[in-house]
PDB file of C-alpha atoms in Angstrom:
ATOM      1  CA  MET A   1       8.418 -22.390  18.310  1.00  0.00           C
ATOM      2  CA  VAL A   2       5.536 -24.793  18.907  1.00  0.00           C
ATOM      3  CA  LEU A   3       2.389 -24.068  16.936  1.00  0.00           C
ATOM      4  CA  ALA A   4      -0.811 -24.026  18.934  1.00  0.00           C
ATOM      5  CA  THR A   5      -3.775 -26.187  17.987  1.00  0.00           C
ATOM      6  CA  MET A   6      -7.453 -25.687  18.584  1.00  0.00           C
ATOM      7  CA  ALA A   7      -7.243 -28.229  21.428  1.00  0.00           C
ATOM      8  CA  ASP A   8      -4.682 -26.060  23.211  1.00  0.00           C
ATOM      9  CA  ASN A   9      -7.259 -23.309  23.686  1.00  0.00           C
ATOM     10  CA  THR A  10      -4.425 -20.858  22.948  1.00  0.00           C
ATOM     11  CA  PHE A  11      -6.421 -18.868  20.420  1.00  0.00           C
ATOM     12  CA  PRO A  12      -9.611 -17.051  21.411  1.00  0.00           C
ATOM     13  CA  ILE A  13     -12.762 -17.649  19.381  1.00  0.00           C
ATOM     14  CA  PRO A  14     -12.938 -15.886  17.018  1.00  0.00           C
ATOM     15  CA  TYR A  15      -9.233 -15.240  16.549  1.00  0.00           C
ATOM     16  CA  ALA A  16      -9.645 -11.885  14.830  1.00  0.00           C
ATOM     17  CA  GLY A  17      -9.059  -8.234  15.529  1.00  0.00           C
ATOM     18  CA  HIS A  18      -7.415  -5.049  14.378  1.00  0.00           C
ATOM     19  CA  ASP A  19      -6.077  -3.289  17.456  1.00  0.00           C
ATOM     20  CA  LEU A  20      -2.878  -1.588  16.268  1.00  0.00           C
ATOM     21  CA  THR A  21      -1.992   0.136  19.524  1.00  0.00           C
ATOM     22  CA  GLY A  22       1.783   0.460  19.807  1.00  0.00           C
ATOM     23  CA  ARG A  23       2.364  -0.119  16.099  1.00  0.00           C
ATOM     24  CA  VAL A  24       4.021   2.378  13.734  1.00  0.00           C
ATOM     25  CA  ALA A  25       2.786   2.671  10.148  1.00  0.00           C
ATOM     26  CA  LEU A  26       4.291   4.455   7.163  1.00  0.00           C
ATOM     27  CA  VAL A  27       1.937   5.147   4.250  1.00  0.00           C
ATOM     28  CA  THR A  28       3.075   6.546   0.900  1.00  0.00           C
ATOM     29  CA  GLY A  29       0.880   8.543  -1.432  1.00  0.00           C
ATOM     30  CA  ALA A  30      -1.074   9.695   1.616  1.00  0.00           C
ATOM     31  CA  SER A  31      -2.000  13.161   0.346  1.00  0.00           C
ATOM     32  CA  SER A  32      -5.148  11.974  -1.429  1.00  0.00           C
ATOM     33  CA  GLY A  33      -7.258   9.026  -2.551  1.00  0.00           C
ATOM     34  CA  LEU A  34      -6.634   5.554  -1.222  1.00  0.00           C
ATOM     35  CA  GLY A  35      -3.456   6.526   0.615  1.00  0.00           C
ATOM     36  CA  ARG A  36      -5.220   9.204   2.608  1.00  0.00           C
ATOM     37  CA  ARG A  37      -7.896   6.719   3.620  1.00  0.00           C
ATOM     38  CA  PHE A  38      -5.282   4.123   4.560  1.00  0.00           C
ATOM     39  CA  ALA A  39      -3.543   6.612   6.869  1.00  0.00           C
ATOM     40  CA  VAL A  40      -6.786   7.627   8.592  1.00  0.00           C
ATOM     41  CA  THR A  41      -7.882   3.997   8.972  1.00  0.00           C
ATOM     42  CA  LEU A  42      -4.610   2.806  10.498  1.00  0.00           C
ATOM     43  CA  ALA A  43      -4.584   5.732  12.910  1.00  0.00           C
ATOM     44  CA  ALA A  44      -8.191   5.019  13.920  1.00  0.00           C
ATOM     45  CA  ALA A  45      -7.137   1.445  14.762  1.00  0.00           C
ATOM     46  CA  GLY A  46      -4.464   2.757  17.122  1.00  0.00           C
ATOM     47  CA  ALA A  47      -1.287   2.954  15.028  1.00  0.00           C
ATOM     48  CA  SER A  48       1.028   5.947  14.985  1.00  0.00           C
ATOM     49  CA  VAL A  49       1.198   7.029  11.347  1.00  0.00           C
ATOM     50  CA  ALA A  50       3.876   8.637   9.210  1.00  0.00           C
ATOM     51  CA  ALA A  51       1.880  10.019   6.291  1.00  0.00           C
ATOM     52  CA  CYS A  52       4.178  10.471   3.294  1.00  0.00           C
ATOM     53  CA  ALA A  53       3.690  12.271  -0.012  1.00  0.00           C
ATOM     54  CA  ARG A  54       5.145  14.974  -2.210  1.00  0.00           C
ATOM     55  CA  ARG A  55       2.299  17.419  -1.549  1.00  0.00           C
ATOM     56  CA  THR A  56       3.106  18.364   2.030  1.00  0.00           C
ATOM     57  CA  ASP A  57       0.390  21.031   2.223  1.00  0.00           C
ATOM     58  CA  ARG A  58      -2.227  18.306   1.931  1.00  0.00           C
ATOM     59  CA  LEU A  59      -0.423  16.196   4.500  1.00  0.00           C
ATOM     60  CA  GLU A  60      -0.751  18.969   7.070  1.00  0.00           C
ATOM     61  CA  GLU A  61      -4.528  18.870   6.605  1.00  0.00           C
ATOM     62  CA  LEU A  62      -4.453  15.102   7.059  1.00  0.00           C
ATOM     63  CA  VAL A  63      -2.387  15.385  10.233  1.00  0.00           C
ATOM     64  CA  LYS A  64      -4.928  17.809  11.714  1.00  0.00           C
ATOM     65  CA  GLU A  65      -7.772  15.427  10.886  1.00  0.00           C
ATOM     66  CA  ILE A  66      -6.044  12.443  12.497  1.00  0.00           C
ATOM     67  CA  GLU A  67      -5.064  14.472  15.569  1.00  0.00           C
ATOM     68  CA  GLY A  68      -8.674  15.608  15.850  1.00  0.00           C
ATOM     69  CA  ARG A  69      -9.670  11.958  16.083  1.00  0.00           C
ATOM     70  CA  GLY A  70      -7.141  11.340  18.843  1.00  0.00           C
ATOM     71  CA  GLY A  71      -4.436   9.803  16.640  1.00  0.00           C
ATOM     72  CA  ARG A  72      -0.677  10.300  16.560  1.00  0.00           C
ATOM     73  CA  PRO A  73       0.468  11.281  13.046  1.00  0.00           C
ATOM     74  CA  ILE A  74       3.381  13.070  11.449  1.00  0.00           C
ATOM     75  CA  ALA A  75       3.651  14.494   7.944  1.00  0.00           C
ATOM     76  CA  VAL A  76       6.713  13.480   5.952  1.00  0.00           C
ATOM     77  CA  GLY A  77       7.513  14.961   2.570  1.00  0.00           C
ATOM     78  CA  LEU A  78       8.614  12.129   0.310  1.00  0.00           C
ATOM     79  CA  ASP A  79       9.230  11.594  -3.377  1.00  0.00           C
ATOM     80  CA  VAL A  80       9.622   7.807  -3.686  1.00  0.00           C
ATOM     81  CA  THR A  81      11.784   8.229  -6.793  1.00  0.00           C
ATOM     82  CA  ASP A  82      14.511   9.685  -4.547  1.00  0.00           C
ATOM     83  CA  ALA A  83      16.462   6.894  -2.831  1.00  0.00           C
ATOM     84  CA  ASP A  84      18.050   9.221  -0.275  1.00  0.00           C
ATOM     85  CA  ALA A  85      14.658  10.689   0.588  1.00  0.00           C
ATOM     86  CA  ILE A  86      13.332   7.183   1.264  1.00  0.00           C
ATOM     87  CA  THR A  87      16.064   6.528   3.816  1.00  0.00           C
ATOM     88  CA  SER A  88      15.488   9.920   5.433  1.00  0.00           C
ATOM     89  CA  ALA A  89      11.715   9.396   5.631  1.00  0.00           C
ATOM     90  CA  VAL A  90      12.031   6.035   7.373  1.00  0.00           C
ATOM     91  CA  GLN A  91      14.640   7.480   9.739  1.00  0.00           C
ATOM     92  CA  ARG A  92      12.395  10.404  10.642  1.00  0.00           C
ATOM     93  CA  ALA A  93       9.448   8.095  11.271  1.00  0.00           C
ATOM     94  CA  GLU A  94      11.642   5.942  13.501  1.00  0.00           C
ATOM     95  CA  ASP A  95      13.032   8.938  15.404  1.00  0.00           C
ATOM     96  CA  GLU A  96       9.624  10.471  16.090  1.00  0.00           C
ATOM     97  CA  LEU A  97       7.321   7.446  16.337  1.00  0.00           C
ATOM     98  CA  GLY A  98       9.426   4.296  16.718  1.00  0.00           C
ATOM     99  CA  THR A  99      10.461   1.454  14.440  1.00  0.00           C
ATOM    100  CA  VAL A 100       8.163   1.215  11.429  1.00  0.00           C
ATOM    101  CA  ASP A 101       6.478  -2.196  11.522  1.00  0.00           C
ATOM    102  CA  ILE A 102       3.661  -1.484   9.058  1.00  0.00           C
ATOM    103  CA  LEU A 103       4.457  -0.244   5.556  1.00  0.00           C
ATOM    104  CA  VAL A 104       1.810   0.532   2.956  1.00  0.00           C
ATOM    105  CA  ASN A 105       3.359   1.034  -0.488  1.00  0.00           C
ATOM    106  CA  ASN A 106       0.560   3.016  -2.099  1.00  0.00           C
ATOM    107  CA  ALA A 107       2.241   5.794  -4.105  1.00  0.00           C
ATOM    108  CA  GLY A 108       1.831   5.388  -7.852  1.00  0.00           C
ATOM    109  CA  ILE A 109       1.339   7.293 -11.083  1.00  0.00           C
ATOM    110  CA  PRO A 110      -0.312   6.371 -14.397  1.00  0.00           C
ATOM    111  CA  ASP A 111       1.439   6.692 -17.745  1.00  0.00           C
ATOM    112  CA  ALA A 112      -1.647   7.472 -19.874  1.00  0.00           C
ATOM    113  CA  GLN A 113       0.313   7.268 -23.123  1.00  0.00           C
ATOM    114  CA  TYR A 114       0.896   4.568 -25.688  1.00  0.00           C
ATOM    115  CA  ALA A 115       4.211   2.764 -25.252  1.00  0.00           C
ATOM    116  CA  THR A 116       5.787   4.052 -28.461  1.00  0.00           C
ATOM    117  CA  ARG A 117       4.900   7.660 -27.600  1.00  0.00           C
ATOM    118  CA  MET A 118       6.283   7.802 -24.084  1.00  0.00           C
ATOM    119  CA  PRO A 119       9.290  10.094 -23.600  1.00  0.00           C
ATOM    120  CA  LEU A 120      12.184   8.592 -21.650  1.00  0.00           C
ATOM    121  CA  ASP A 121      11.650  10.820 -18.631  1.00  0.00           C
ATOM    122  CA  LEU A 122       8.057   9.556 -18.272  1.00  0.00           C
ATOM    123  CA  VAL A 123       9.213   5.935 -18.618  1.00  0.00           C
ATOM    124  CA  ASP A 124      11.697   6.513 -15.804  1.00  0.00           C
ATOM    125  CA  ARG A 125       9.160   8.273 -13.569  1.00  0.00           C
ATOM    126  CA  VAL A 126       6.549   5.530 -13.920  1.00  0.00           C
ATOM    127  CA  ILE A 127       9.042   2.733 -13.218  1.00  0.00           C
ATOM    128  CA  ASP A 128      10.723   4.624 -10.375  1.00  0.00           C
ATOM    129  CA  THR A 129       7.444   5.572  -8.686  1.00  0.00           C
ATOM    130  CA  ASN A 130       5.468   2.373  -9.164  1.00  0.00           C
ATOM    131  CA  LEU A 131       8.153  -0.284  -8.762  1.00  0.00           C
ATOM    132  CA  ARG A 132      11.637   0.919  -7.831  1.00  0.00           C
ATOM    133  CA  GLY A 133      10.363   3.140  -5.016  1.00  0.00           C
ATOM    134  CA  PRO A 134       8.276   0.416  -3.331  1.00  0.00           C
ATOM    135  CA  TRP A 135      11.195  -2.003  -3.672  1.00  0.00           C
ATOM    136  CA  LEU A 136      13.685   0.372  -2.029  1.00  0.00           C
ATOM    137  CA  LEU A 137      11.238   1.382   0.697  1.00  0.00           C
ATOM    138  CA  SER A 138      10.360  -2.234   1.489  1.00  0.00           C
ATOM    139  CA  CYS A 139      14.052  -3.093   1.778  1.00  0.00           C
ATOM    140  CA  GLU A 140      14.752  -0.080   3.989  1.00  0.00           C
ATOM    141  CA  VAL A 141      11.937  -0.976   6.393  1.00  0.00           C
ATOM    142  CA  ALA A 142      12.803  -4.692   6.365  1.00  0.00           C
ATOM    143  CA  ARG A 143      16.481  -4.007   7.008  1.00  0.00           C
ATOM    144  CA  ARG A 144      15.624  -2.077  10.163  1.00  0.00           C
ATOM    145  CA  LEU A 145      13.106  -4.673  11.348  1.00  0.00           C
ATOM    146  CA  ILE A 146      15.661  -7.452  10.901  1.00  0.00           C
ATOM    147  CA  LYS A 147      18.268  -5.482  12.838  1.00  0.00           C
ATOM    148  CA  ALA A 148      15.760  -4.792  15.639  1.00  0.00           C
ATOM    149  CA  LYS A 149      14.571  -8.423  15.553  1.00  0.00           C
ATOM    150  CA  LYS A 150      10.972  -7.277  15.226  1.00  0.00           C
ATOM    151  CA  PRO A 151       8.165  -8.707  13.070  1.00  0.00           C
ATOM    152  CA  GLY A 152       6.498  -6.484  10.506  1.00  0.00           C
ATOM    153  CA  ARG A 153       3.819  -6.192   7.851  1.00  0.00           C
ATOM    154  CA  ILE A 154       4.257  -4.797   4.358  1.00  0.00           C
ATOM    155  CA  VAL A 155       1.197  -4.227   2.183  1.00  0.00           C
ATOM    156  CA  ASN A 156       1.783  -3.372  -1.462  1.00  0.00           C
ATOM    157  CA  ILE A 157      -0.951  -1.770  -3.535  1.00  0.00           C
ATOM    158  CA  SER A 158      -1.118  -3.095  -7.082  1.00  0.00           C
ATOM    159  CA  SER A 159      -3.971  -2.628  -9.554  1.00  0.00           C
ATOM    160  CA  LEU A 160      -6.399  -4.615 -11.634  1.00  0.00           C
ATOM    161  CA  GLY A 161      -4.365  -3.235 -14.534  1.00  0.00           C
ATOM    162  CA  ALA A 162      -1.654  -5.711 -13.535  1.00  0.00           C
ATOM    163  CA  LEU A 163      -3.907  -8.581 -14.565  1.00  0.00           C
ATOM    164  CA  THR A 164      -5.490  -7.240 -17.724  1.00  0.00           C
ATOM    165  CA  TYR A 165      -4.626  -4.763 -20.469  1.00  0.00           C
ATOM    166  CA  SER A 166      -6.698  -3.995 -23.554  1.00  0.00           C
ATOM    167  CA  GLY A 167      -4.375  -1.534 -25.283  1.00  0.00           C
ATOM    168  CA  GLY A 168      -5.761   1.619 -23.715  1.00  0.00           C
ATOM    169  CA  ALA A 169      -2.547   3.635 -23.369  1.00  0.00           C
ATOM    170  CA  ALA A 170      -1.387   2.368 -19.969  1.00  0.00           C
ATOM    171  CA  ALA A 171       0.963  -0.471 -20.881  1.00  0.00           C
ATOM    172  CA  LEU A 172       3.839   0.547 -18.628  1.00  0.00           C
ATOM    173  CA  TYR A 173       1.495   1.097 -15.683  1.00  0.00           C
ATOM    174  CA  SER A 174       0.218  -2.445 -16.212  1.00  0.00           C
ATOM    175  CA  VAL A 175       3.772  -3.811 -16.338  1.00  0.00           C
ATOM    176  CA  THR A 176       4.903  -2.018 -13.170  1.00  0.00           C
ATOM    177  CA  LYS A 177       1.827  -3.076 -11.214  1.00  0.00           C
ATOM    178  CA  ALA A 178       2.384  -6.676 -12.315  1.00  0.00           C
ATOM    179  CA  GLY A 179       5.920  -6.254 -10.999  1.00  0.00           C
ATOM    180  CA  VAL A 180       4.515  -5.192  -7.631  1.00  0.00           C
ATOM    181  CA  ILE A 181       2.643  -8.505  -7.405  1.00  0.00           C
ATOM    182  CA  ARG A 182       5.774 -10.519  -8.173  1.00  0.00           C
ATOM    183  CA  MET A 183       7.778  -8.375  -5.762  1.00  0.00           C
ATOM    184  CA  THR A 184       5.254  -9.245  -3.055  1.00  0.00           C
ATOM    185  CA  GLU A 185       5.583 -12.954  -3.695  1.00  0.00           C
ATOM    186  CA  ALA A 186       9.382 -12.907  -3.845  1.00  0.00           C
ATOM    187  CA  LEU A 187       9.991 -10.771  -0.771  1.00  0.00           C
ATOM    188  CA  SER A 188       7.458 -12.705   1.277  1.00  0.00           C
ATOM    189  CA  ALA A 189       9.577 -15.811   0.696  1.00  0.00           C
ATOM    190  CA  GLU A 190      12.886 -14.087   1.438  1.00  0.00           C
ATOM    191  CA  TRP A 191      11.720 -12.400   4.642  1.00  0.00           C
ATOM    192  CA  ALA A 192       9.459 -15.095   6.106  1.00  0.00           C
ATOM    193  CA  LYS A 193      12.251 -16.328   8.388  1.00  0.00           C
ATOM    194  CA  TYR A 194      12.407 -12.826   9.884  1.00  0.00           C
ATOM    195  CA  TRP A 195       8.650 -12.786  10.572  1.00  0.00           C
ATOM    196  CA  ILE A 196       8.054 -10.030   8.045  1.00  0.00           C
ATOM    197  CA  ASN A 197       4.836 -10.666   6.148  1.00  0.00           C
ATOM    198  CA  VAL A 198       4.494  -9.169   2.676  1.00  0.00           C
ATOM    199  CA  ASN A 199       1.083  -9.097   1.009  1.00  0.00           C
ATOM    200  CA  CYS A 200      -0.617  -7.294  -1.847  1.00  0.00           C
ATOM    201  CA  ILE A 201      -4.016  -5.710  -2.433  1.00  0.00           C
ATOM    202  CA  VAL A 202      -5.246  -5.504  -6.021  1.00  0.00           C
ATOM    203  CA  PRO A 203      -7.989  -2.875  -6.128  1.00  0.00           C
ATOM    204  CA  GLY A 204     -10.428  -2.575  -8.984  1.00  0.00           C
ATOM    205  CA  SER A 205     -11.816   0.826  -9.936  1.00  0.00           C
ATOM    206  CA  PHE A 206     -12.097   2.949  -6.810  1.00  0.00           C
ATOM    207  CA  SER A 207     -12.984   6.604  -6.730  1.00  0.00           C
ATOM    208  CA  SER A 208      -9.813   8.639  -6.226  1.00  0.00           C
ATOM    209  CA  GLU A 209      -8.176  11.738  -7.621  1.00  0.00           C
ATOM    210  CA  MET A 210      -6.062   9.705 -10.043  1.00  0.00           C
ATOM    211  CA  MET A 211      -8.865   7.381 -11.166  1.00  0.00           C
ATOM    212  CA  ASP A 212     -11.438  10.145 -11.513  1.00  0.00           C
ATOM    213  CA  GLY A 213      -9.029  12.145 -13.667  1.00  0.00           C
ATOM    214  CA  MET A 214      -8.288   9.164 -15.899  1.00  0.00           C
ATOM    215  CA  MET A 215     -11.972   8.420 -16.389  1.00  0.00           C
ATOM    216  CA  GLU A 216     -12.691  12.028 -17.269  1.00  0.00           C
ATOM    217  CA  ARG A 217      -9.934  12.021 -19.895  1.00  0.00           C
ATOM    218  CA  VAL A 218     -11.242   8.893 -21.608  1.00  0.00           C
ATOM    219  CA  GLY A 219     -14.911   9.837 -21.259  1.00  0.00           C
ATOM    220  CA  PHE A 220     -15.843   6.873 -19.042  1.00  0.00           C
ATOM    221  CA  ARG A 221     -18.665   7.083 -16.486  1.00  0.00           C
ATOM    222  CA  PRO A 222     -18.922   5.266 -13.138  1.00  0.00           C
ATOM    223  CA  GLU A 223     -22.067   3.422 -14.208  1.00  0.00           C
ATOM    224  CA  GLN A 224     -20.061   1.832 -17.014  1.00  0.00           C
ATOM    225  CA  VAL A 225     -17.624   0.172 -14.603  1.00  0.00           C
ATOM    226  CA  GLY A 226     -17.868  -3.597 -14.180  1.00  0.00           C
ATOM    227  CA  PRO A 227     -20.903  -5.875 -14.092  1.00  0.00           C
ATOM    228  CA  ARG A 228     -22.449  -3.947 -11.198  1.00  0.00           C
ATOM    229  CA  GLY A 229     -22.008  -0.544 -12.800  1.00  0.00           C
ATOM    230  CA  ARG A 230     -20.299   1.198  -9.909  1.00  0.00           C
ATOM    231  CA  MET A 231     -17.002   2.481  -8.572  1.00  0.00           C
ATOM    232  CA  GLY A 232     -15.631   1.407  -5.220  1.00  0.00           C
ATOM    233  CA  ASP A 233     -15.378   3.742  -2.253  1.00  0.00           C
ATOM    234  CA  PRO A 234     -11.937   3.779  -0.545  1.00  0.00           C
ATOM    235  CA  ALA A 235     -13.671   2.807   2.710  1.00  0.00           C
ATOM    236  CA  GLN A 236     -14.407  -0.590   1.151  1.00  0.00           C
ATOM    237  CA  LEU A 237     -10.682  -1.380   1.381  1.00  0.00           C
ATOM    238  CA  ASP A 238     -10.489  -0.778   5.134  1.00  0.00           C
ATOM    239  CA  SER A 239     -11.278  -4.332   6.203  1.00  0.00           C
ATOM    240  CA  THR A 240      -8.743  -5.887   3.819  1.00  0.00           C
ATOM    241  CA  LEU A 241      -5.961  -3.552   4.913  1.00  0.00           C
ATOM    242  CA  LEU A 242      -6.671  -4.060   8.617  1.00  0.00           C
ATOM    243  CA  TYR A 243      -6.793  -7.812   8.172  1.00  0.00           C
ATOM    244  CA  LEU A 244      -3.362  -7.889   6.522  1.00  0.00           C
ATOM    245  CA  VAL A 245      -1.643  -5.765   9.184  1.00  0.00           C
ATOM    246  CA  ALA A 246      -3.323  -7.294  12.241  1.00  0.00           C
ATOM    247  CA  LYS A 247      -1.321  -9.701  14.399  1.00  0.00           C
ATOM    248  CA  GLU A 248      -4.034 -12.318  13.918  1.00  0.00           C
ATOM    249  CA  SER A 249      -3.184 -12.698  10.207  1.00  0.00           C
ATOM    250  CA  GLU A 250       0.379 -13.799  10.993  1.00  0.00           C
ATOM    251  CA  PHE A 251      -0.038 -16.954   8.859  1.00  0.00           C
ATOM    252  CA  VAL A 252      -0.804 -14.896   5.729  1.00  0.00           C
ATOM    253  CA  SER A 253       2.186 -13.881   3.613  1.00  0.00           C
ATOM    254  CA  GLY A 254       2.648 -13.651  -0.134  1.00  0.00           C
ATOM    255  CA  ALA A 255      -1.109 -13.273  -0.633  1.00  0.00           C
ATOM    256  CA  VAL A 256      -2.511 -11.271  -3.538  1.00  0.00           C
ATOM    257  CA  ILE A 257      -6.043 -10.205  -2.675  1.00  0.00           C
ATOM    258  CA  ARG A 258      -8.331  -8.814  -5.365  1.00  0.00           C
ATOM    259  CA  VAL A 259     -10.888  -6.278  -4.177  1.00  0.00           C
ATOM    260  CA  ASP A 260     -12.524  -5.483  -7.490  1.00  0.00           C
ATOM    261  CA  ASP A 261     -16.295  -6.069  -7.349  1.00  0.00           C
ATOM    262  CA  ALA A 262     -15.854  -8.773 -10.036  1.00  0.00           C
ATOM    263  CA  GLN A 263     -14.651  -6.084 -12.465  1.00  0.00           C
ATOM    264  CA  GLY A 264     -11.608  -7.958 -13.715  1.00  0.00           C
ATOM    265  CA  PRO A 265     -11.025 -11.139 -15.722  1.00  0.00           C
ATOM    266  CA  ARG A 266     -11.842 -14.465 -14.155  1.00  0.00           C
TER     267      ARG A 266
END
């Protein structure tokens, strides 16, 4: 493959866009918060979307919203801690929509307990949901893309908690989200030769069901967040997500992009 140069006039100016017509996206944790927004955003850009989550009643509402906007969605019940369910979910998406070439690993849960007080079942659930599940799902999607000889985009959702921890009863969450960053870097290197790009978004504090609940439990207010005293709106992640899945960002893989309003350590 010969790389084009500016002199070749191969690339339009500007070389940017986010038309996802003909693409198939699978989004986990799509029943609420960031995942719900990701699903709606990808569908609005033209992708067919398999919206996955455990709470299927909420997914049906999401499907109706996307269909009302002219999109093509399906609701897929999925617990990412179940390896067999992961395979089944990807197969269903492929059967109904086509080969999944966009994966957004968004599903995650907090631990909200000190390390020495966590029961074993909670340890397993946090690791399985936040790290093992995204790993297995990434491999399942990549395996099918490699077989089909198609390029693809995987976007993992980490957290600012991966980069900083002050002892506030979320140690395992921090560890698993740091693992997501390293997973991104490692898989991007392994799958580059197959034209599968793997990147990671590291959000700061964004308003969501999970974040709002955590803040309420610890008595923290939005105006106390970061140097600008505000929470992010999920819509403020749209442009980053669309950039990472667009064909024009084909040279970007293994990137870890912080979207945190300068909230985290520098």
